[in-house]
Coordinates of C-alpha atoms in Angstrom, one line a residue:
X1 CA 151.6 68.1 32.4
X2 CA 150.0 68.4 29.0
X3 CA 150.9 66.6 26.1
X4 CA 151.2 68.8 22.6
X5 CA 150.9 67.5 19.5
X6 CA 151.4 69.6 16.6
X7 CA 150.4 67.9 12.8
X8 CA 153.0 68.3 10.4
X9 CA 152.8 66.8 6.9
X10 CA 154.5 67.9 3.7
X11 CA 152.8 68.3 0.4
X12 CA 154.4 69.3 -3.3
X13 CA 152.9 73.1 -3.7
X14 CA 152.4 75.1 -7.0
X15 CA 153.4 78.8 -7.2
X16 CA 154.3 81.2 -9.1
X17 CA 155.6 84.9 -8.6
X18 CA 154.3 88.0 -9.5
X19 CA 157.5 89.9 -10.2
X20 CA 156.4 93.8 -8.4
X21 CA 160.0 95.3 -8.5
X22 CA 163.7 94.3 -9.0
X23 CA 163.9 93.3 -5.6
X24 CA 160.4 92.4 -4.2
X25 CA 157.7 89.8 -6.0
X26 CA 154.5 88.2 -4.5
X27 CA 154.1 84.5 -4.2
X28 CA 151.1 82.8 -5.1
X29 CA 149.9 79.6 -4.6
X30 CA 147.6 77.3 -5.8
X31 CA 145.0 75.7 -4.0
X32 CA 142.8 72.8 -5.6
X33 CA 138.8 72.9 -5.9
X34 CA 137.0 70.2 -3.2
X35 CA 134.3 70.3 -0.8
X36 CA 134.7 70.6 3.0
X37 CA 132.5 71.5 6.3
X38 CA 132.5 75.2 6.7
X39 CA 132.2 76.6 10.2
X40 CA 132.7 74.8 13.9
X41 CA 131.3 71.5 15.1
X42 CA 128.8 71.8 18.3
X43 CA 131.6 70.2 20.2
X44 CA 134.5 72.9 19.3
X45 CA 135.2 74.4 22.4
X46 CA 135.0 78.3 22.6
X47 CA 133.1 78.0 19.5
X48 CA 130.6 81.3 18.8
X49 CA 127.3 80.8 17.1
X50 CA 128.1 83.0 14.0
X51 CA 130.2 79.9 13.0
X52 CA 127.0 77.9 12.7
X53 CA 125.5 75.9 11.3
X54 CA 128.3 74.0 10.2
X55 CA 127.7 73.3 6.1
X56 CA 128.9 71.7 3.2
X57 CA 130.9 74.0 0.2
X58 CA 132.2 73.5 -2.7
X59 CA 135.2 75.6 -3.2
X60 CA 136.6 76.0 -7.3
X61 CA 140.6 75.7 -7.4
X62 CA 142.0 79.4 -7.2
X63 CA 145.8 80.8 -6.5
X64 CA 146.1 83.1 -2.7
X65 CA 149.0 84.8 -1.9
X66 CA 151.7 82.1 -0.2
X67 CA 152.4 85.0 2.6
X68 CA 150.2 87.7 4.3
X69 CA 150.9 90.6 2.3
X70 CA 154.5 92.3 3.4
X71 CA 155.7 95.9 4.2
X72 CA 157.1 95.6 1.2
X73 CA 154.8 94.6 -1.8
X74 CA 152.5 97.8 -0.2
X75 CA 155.2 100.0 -0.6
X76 CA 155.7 99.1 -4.4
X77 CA 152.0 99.3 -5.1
X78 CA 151.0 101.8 -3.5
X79 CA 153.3 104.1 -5.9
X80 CA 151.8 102.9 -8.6
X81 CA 149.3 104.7 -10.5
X82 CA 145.7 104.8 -8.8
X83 CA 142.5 103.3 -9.7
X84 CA 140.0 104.8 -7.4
X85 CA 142.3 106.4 -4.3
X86 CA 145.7 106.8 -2.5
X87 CA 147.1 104.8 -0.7
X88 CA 149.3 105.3 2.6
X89 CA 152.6 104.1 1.4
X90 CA 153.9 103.2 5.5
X91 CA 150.4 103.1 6.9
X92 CA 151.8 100.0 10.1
X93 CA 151.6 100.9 13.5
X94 CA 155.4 98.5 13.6
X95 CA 157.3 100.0 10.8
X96 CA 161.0 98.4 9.5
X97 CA 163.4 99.9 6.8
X98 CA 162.8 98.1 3.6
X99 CA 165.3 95.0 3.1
X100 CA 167.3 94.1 0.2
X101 CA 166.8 90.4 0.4
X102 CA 165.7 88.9 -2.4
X103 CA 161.4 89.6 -3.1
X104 CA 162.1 90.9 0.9
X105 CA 160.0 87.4 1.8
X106 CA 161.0 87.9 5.2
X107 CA 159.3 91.5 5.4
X108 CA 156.7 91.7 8.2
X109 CA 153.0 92.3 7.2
X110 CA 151.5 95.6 6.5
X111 CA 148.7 96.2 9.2
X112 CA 146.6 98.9 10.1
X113 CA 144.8 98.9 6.4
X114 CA 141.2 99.5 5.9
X115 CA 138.8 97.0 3.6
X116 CA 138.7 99.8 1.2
X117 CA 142.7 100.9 0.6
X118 CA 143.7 96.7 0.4
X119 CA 140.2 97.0 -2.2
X120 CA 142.8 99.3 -4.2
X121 CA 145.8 97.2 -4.0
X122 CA 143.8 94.6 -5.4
X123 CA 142.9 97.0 -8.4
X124 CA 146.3 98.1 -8.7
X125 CA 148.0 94.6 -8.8
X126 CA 145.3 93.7 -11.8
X127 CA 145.4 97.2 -13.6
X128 CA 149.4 96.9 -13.6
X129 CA 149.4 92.6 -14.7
X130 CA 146.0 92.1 -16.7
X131 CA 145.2 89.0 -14.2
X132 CA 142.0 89.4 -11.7
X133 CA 143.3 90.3 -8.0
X134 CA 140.8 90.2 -5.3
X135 CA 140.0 89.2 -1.7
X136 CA 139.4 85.5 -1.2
X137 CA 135.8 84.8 -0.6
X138 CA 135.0 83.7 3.1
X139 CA 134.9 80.4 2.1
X140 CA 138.3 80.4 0.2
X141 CA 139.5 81.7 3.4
X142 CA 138.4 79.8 5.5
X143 CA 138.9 76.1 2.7
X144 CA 142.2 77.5 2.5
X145 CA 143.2 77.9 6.1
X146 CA 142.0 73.9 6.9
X147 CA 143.4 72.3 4.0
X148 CA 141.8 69.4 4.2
X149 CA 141.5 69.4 8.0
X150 CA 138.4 69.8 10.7
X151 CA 140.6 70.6 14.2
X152 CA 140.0 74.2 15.4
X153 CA 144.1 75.0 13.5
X154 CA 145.4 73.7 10.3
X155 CA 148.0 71.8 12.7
X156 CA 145.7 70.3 15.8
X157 CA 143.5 71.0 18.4
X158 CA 145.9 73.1 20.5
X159 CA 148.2 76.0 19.7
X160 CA 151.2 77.3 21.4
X161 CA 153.3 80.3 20.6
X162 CA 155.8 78.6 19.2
X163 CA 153.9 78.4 15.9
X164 CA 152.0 81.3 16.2
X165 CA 152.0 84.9 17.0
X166 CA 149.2 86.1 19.1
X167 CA 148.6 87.2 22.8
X168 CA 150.3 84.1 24.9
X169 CA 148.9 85.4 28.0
X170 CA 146.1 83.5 26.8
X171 CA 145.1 80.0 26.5
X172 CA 143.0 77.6 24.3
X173 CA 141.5 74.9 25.3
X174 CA 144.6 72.1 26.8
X175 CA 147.3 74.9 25.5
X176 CA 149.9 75.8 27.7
X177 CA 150.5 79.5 27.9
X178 CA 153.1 81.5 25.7
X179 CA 155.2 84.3 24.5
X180 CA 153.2 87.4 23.8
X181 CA 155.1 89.5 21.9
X182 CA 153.5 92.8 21.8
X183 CA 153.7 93.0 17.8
X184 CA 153.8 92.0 14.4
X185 CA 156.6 89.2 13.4
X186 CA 158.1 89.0 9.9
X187 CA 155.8 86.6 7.4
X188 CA 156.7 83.4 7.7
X189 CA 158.8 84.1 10.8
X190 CA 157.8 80.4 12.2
X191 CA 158.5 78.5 9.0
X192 CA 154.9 76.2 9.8
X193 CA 152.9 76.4 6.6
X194 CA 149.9 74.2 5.9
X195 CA 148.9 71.4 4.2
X196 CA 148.9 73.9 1.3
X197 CA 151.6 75.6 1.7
X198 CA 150.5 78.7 3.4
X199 CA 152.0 80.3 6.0
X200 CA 150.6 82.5 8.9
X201 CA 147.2 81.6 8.5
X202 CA 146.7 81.5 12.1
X203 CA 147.9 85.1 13.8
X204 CA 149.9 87.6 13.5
X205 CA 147.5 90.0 11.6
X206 CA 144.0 89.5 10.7
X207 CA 143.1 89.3 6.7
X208 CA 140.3 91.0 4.6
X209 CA 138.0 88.8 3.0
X210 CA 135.1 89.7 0.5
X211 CA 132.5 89.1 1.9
X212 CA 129.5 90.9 4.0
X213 CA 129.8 89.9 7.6
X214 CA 126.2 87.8 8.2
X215 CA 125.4 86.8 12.1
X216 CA 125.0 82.9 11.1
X217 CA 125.6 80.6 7.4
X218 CA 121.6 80.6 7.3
X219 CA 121.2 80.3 3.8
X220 CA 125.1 81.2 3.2
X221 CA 125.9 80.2 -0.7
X222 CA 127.5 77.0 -1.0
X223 CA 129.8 77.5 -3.9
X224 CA 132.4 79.1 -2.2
X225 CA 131.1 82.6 -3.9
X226 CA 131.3 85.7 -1.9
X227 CA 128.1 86.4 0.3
X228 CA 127.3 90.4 -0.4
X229 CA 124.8 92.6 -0.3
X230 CA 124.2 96.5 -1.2
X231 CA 123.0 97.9 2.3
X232 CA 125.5 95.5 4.2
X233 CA 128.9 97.8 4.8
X234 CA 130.8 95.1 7.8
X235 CA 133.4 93.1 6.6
X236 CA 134.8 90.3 7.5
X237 CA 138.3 89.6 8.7
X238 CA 139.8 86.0 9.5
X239 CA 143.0 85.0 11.1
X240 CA 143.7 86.3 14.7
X241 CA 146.0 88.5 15.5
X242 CA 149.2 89.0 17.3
X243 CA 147.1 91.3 20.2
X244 CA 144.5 88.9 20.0
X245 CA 143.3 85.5 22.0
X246 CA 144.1 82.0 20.5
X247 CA 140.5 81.8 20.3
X248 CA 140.3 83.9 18.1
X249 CA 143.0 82.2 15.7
X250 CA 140.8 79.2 14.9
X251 CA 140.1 78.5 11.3
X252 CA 136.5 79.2 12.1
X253 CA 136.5 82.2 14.1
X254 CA 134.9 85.2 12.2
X255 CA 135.6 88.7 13.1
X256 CA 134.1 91.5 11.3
X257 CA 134.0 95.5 11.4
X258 CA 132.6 98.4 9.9
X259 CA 135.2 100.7 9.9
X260 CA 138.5 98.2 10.8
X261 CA 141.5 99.7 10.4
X262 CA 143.9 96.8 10.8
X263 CA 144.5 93.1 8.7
X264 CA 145.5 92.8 5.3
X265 CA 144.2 91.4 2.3
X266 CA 145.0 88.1 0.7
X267 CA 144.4 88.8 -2.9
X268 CA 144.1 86.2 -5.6

């Protein structure tokens, strides 16, 4: 019989809402400036070598959305005016009817969204409220996910499907195996946020980040700035996913395509 531990602690959170419609806003939170080891110890087990080596950044303070980015938010942006393209306005693969709960927290995530349509829900967002809306770089994503911790998950060194959505017929490490659900849950369906106050960092749907996708941190900035280039066209995504191994769920794992189809952004 395993033993599981799963780290809880409780922290006072900043916020604020970004009113998008009578009934639906977008919470926001804000995460404080400080330094931590980007990427996976030698000793992490499944560990992949794009996660190395493991360096020191030092991330600025900066607001991410509270929530993965619902069903509902994309609806109301995506009939607002357009920047630079159209946008799908019921582009998941596991649809619901809109709710009328109050800002519809409870919504589950929009999914199957490519780098370049959440690129112009970002636009939209700062277009429509004069603040800058982006993707968090790779390090924000990945500083935000730990808050302040080094186990491979924001809450320990094992992860169970209790607290997470992603393919339970899997296991991590001493994990026990779990539910796989076959699809998306509602944002902040397992009411565990971090340290920060974020929920579904680990699974359910991967998110967008800014950055280029680069095979290792050789020479990766150290600001927590975004890591681009011109010719460079994959992305990266972080998270896991509700399909997905618990592997792939660590606050370290990278994933990356050219062409994804699937995630959503965080935006800032």
């Amino acid at each position: 019989m395993v033993k599981l531990v799963i780290r809880k602690e409780q922290r006072q959170a900043q916020y604020y809402t970004e009113v998008l419609s009578e009934n639906v806003g977008l919470e926001m939170t804000l995460i404080p400036g400080g330094t931590f080891l980007m990427g996976s110890p030698e000793d992490e087990p499944e560990r992949r070598k794009n996660e190395s080596p493991q360096h020191q950044v030092t991330v600025p303070s900066f607001f991410i959305g509270r929530y993965p980015i619902t069903q509902a938010q994309w609806r109301v942006v995506a009939g607002w005016e357009p920047v630079e393209r159209k946008l799908d306005n019921n582009p998941s693969r596991f649809q619901e009817e809109p709710t009328k709960r109050s800002f519809s927290r409870w919504d589950r995530p929009v999914e199957n969204v490519s780098w370049y349509s959440a690129k112009e829900f970002c636009a939209r967002l700062s277009q429509r409220t004069k603040k800058e809306y982006r993707f968090p770089t790779e390090a924000e994503w990945e500083y935000a996910c730990r808050a302040e911790t080094t186990t491979p998950f924001h809450f320990g060194k094992i992860i169970t499907t209790d607290y997470v959505n992603y393919n339970g017929n899997y296991t991590y490490g001493e994990s026990p195996e779990g539910e796989y659900r076959e699809q998306t849950t509602p944002v902040g369906y397992f009411q565990v946020a971090n340290a920060f106050g974020l929920y579904d960092m680990h699974g359910n749907v991967y998110e967008w980040c800014e950055d280029d996708y680069h095979d290792s941190y050789k020479n990766a900035p150290t600001d927590g700035s975004a890591w681009t280039s011109d010719k460079n066209t994959t992305r990266i995504l972080r998270g896991g996913s509700w399909d997905f191994y618990p592997n792939n769920c660590r606050c370290a794992y990278r994933y990356y395509s050219p062409f994804a189809h699937f995630g959503n952004s965080v935006a800032k």
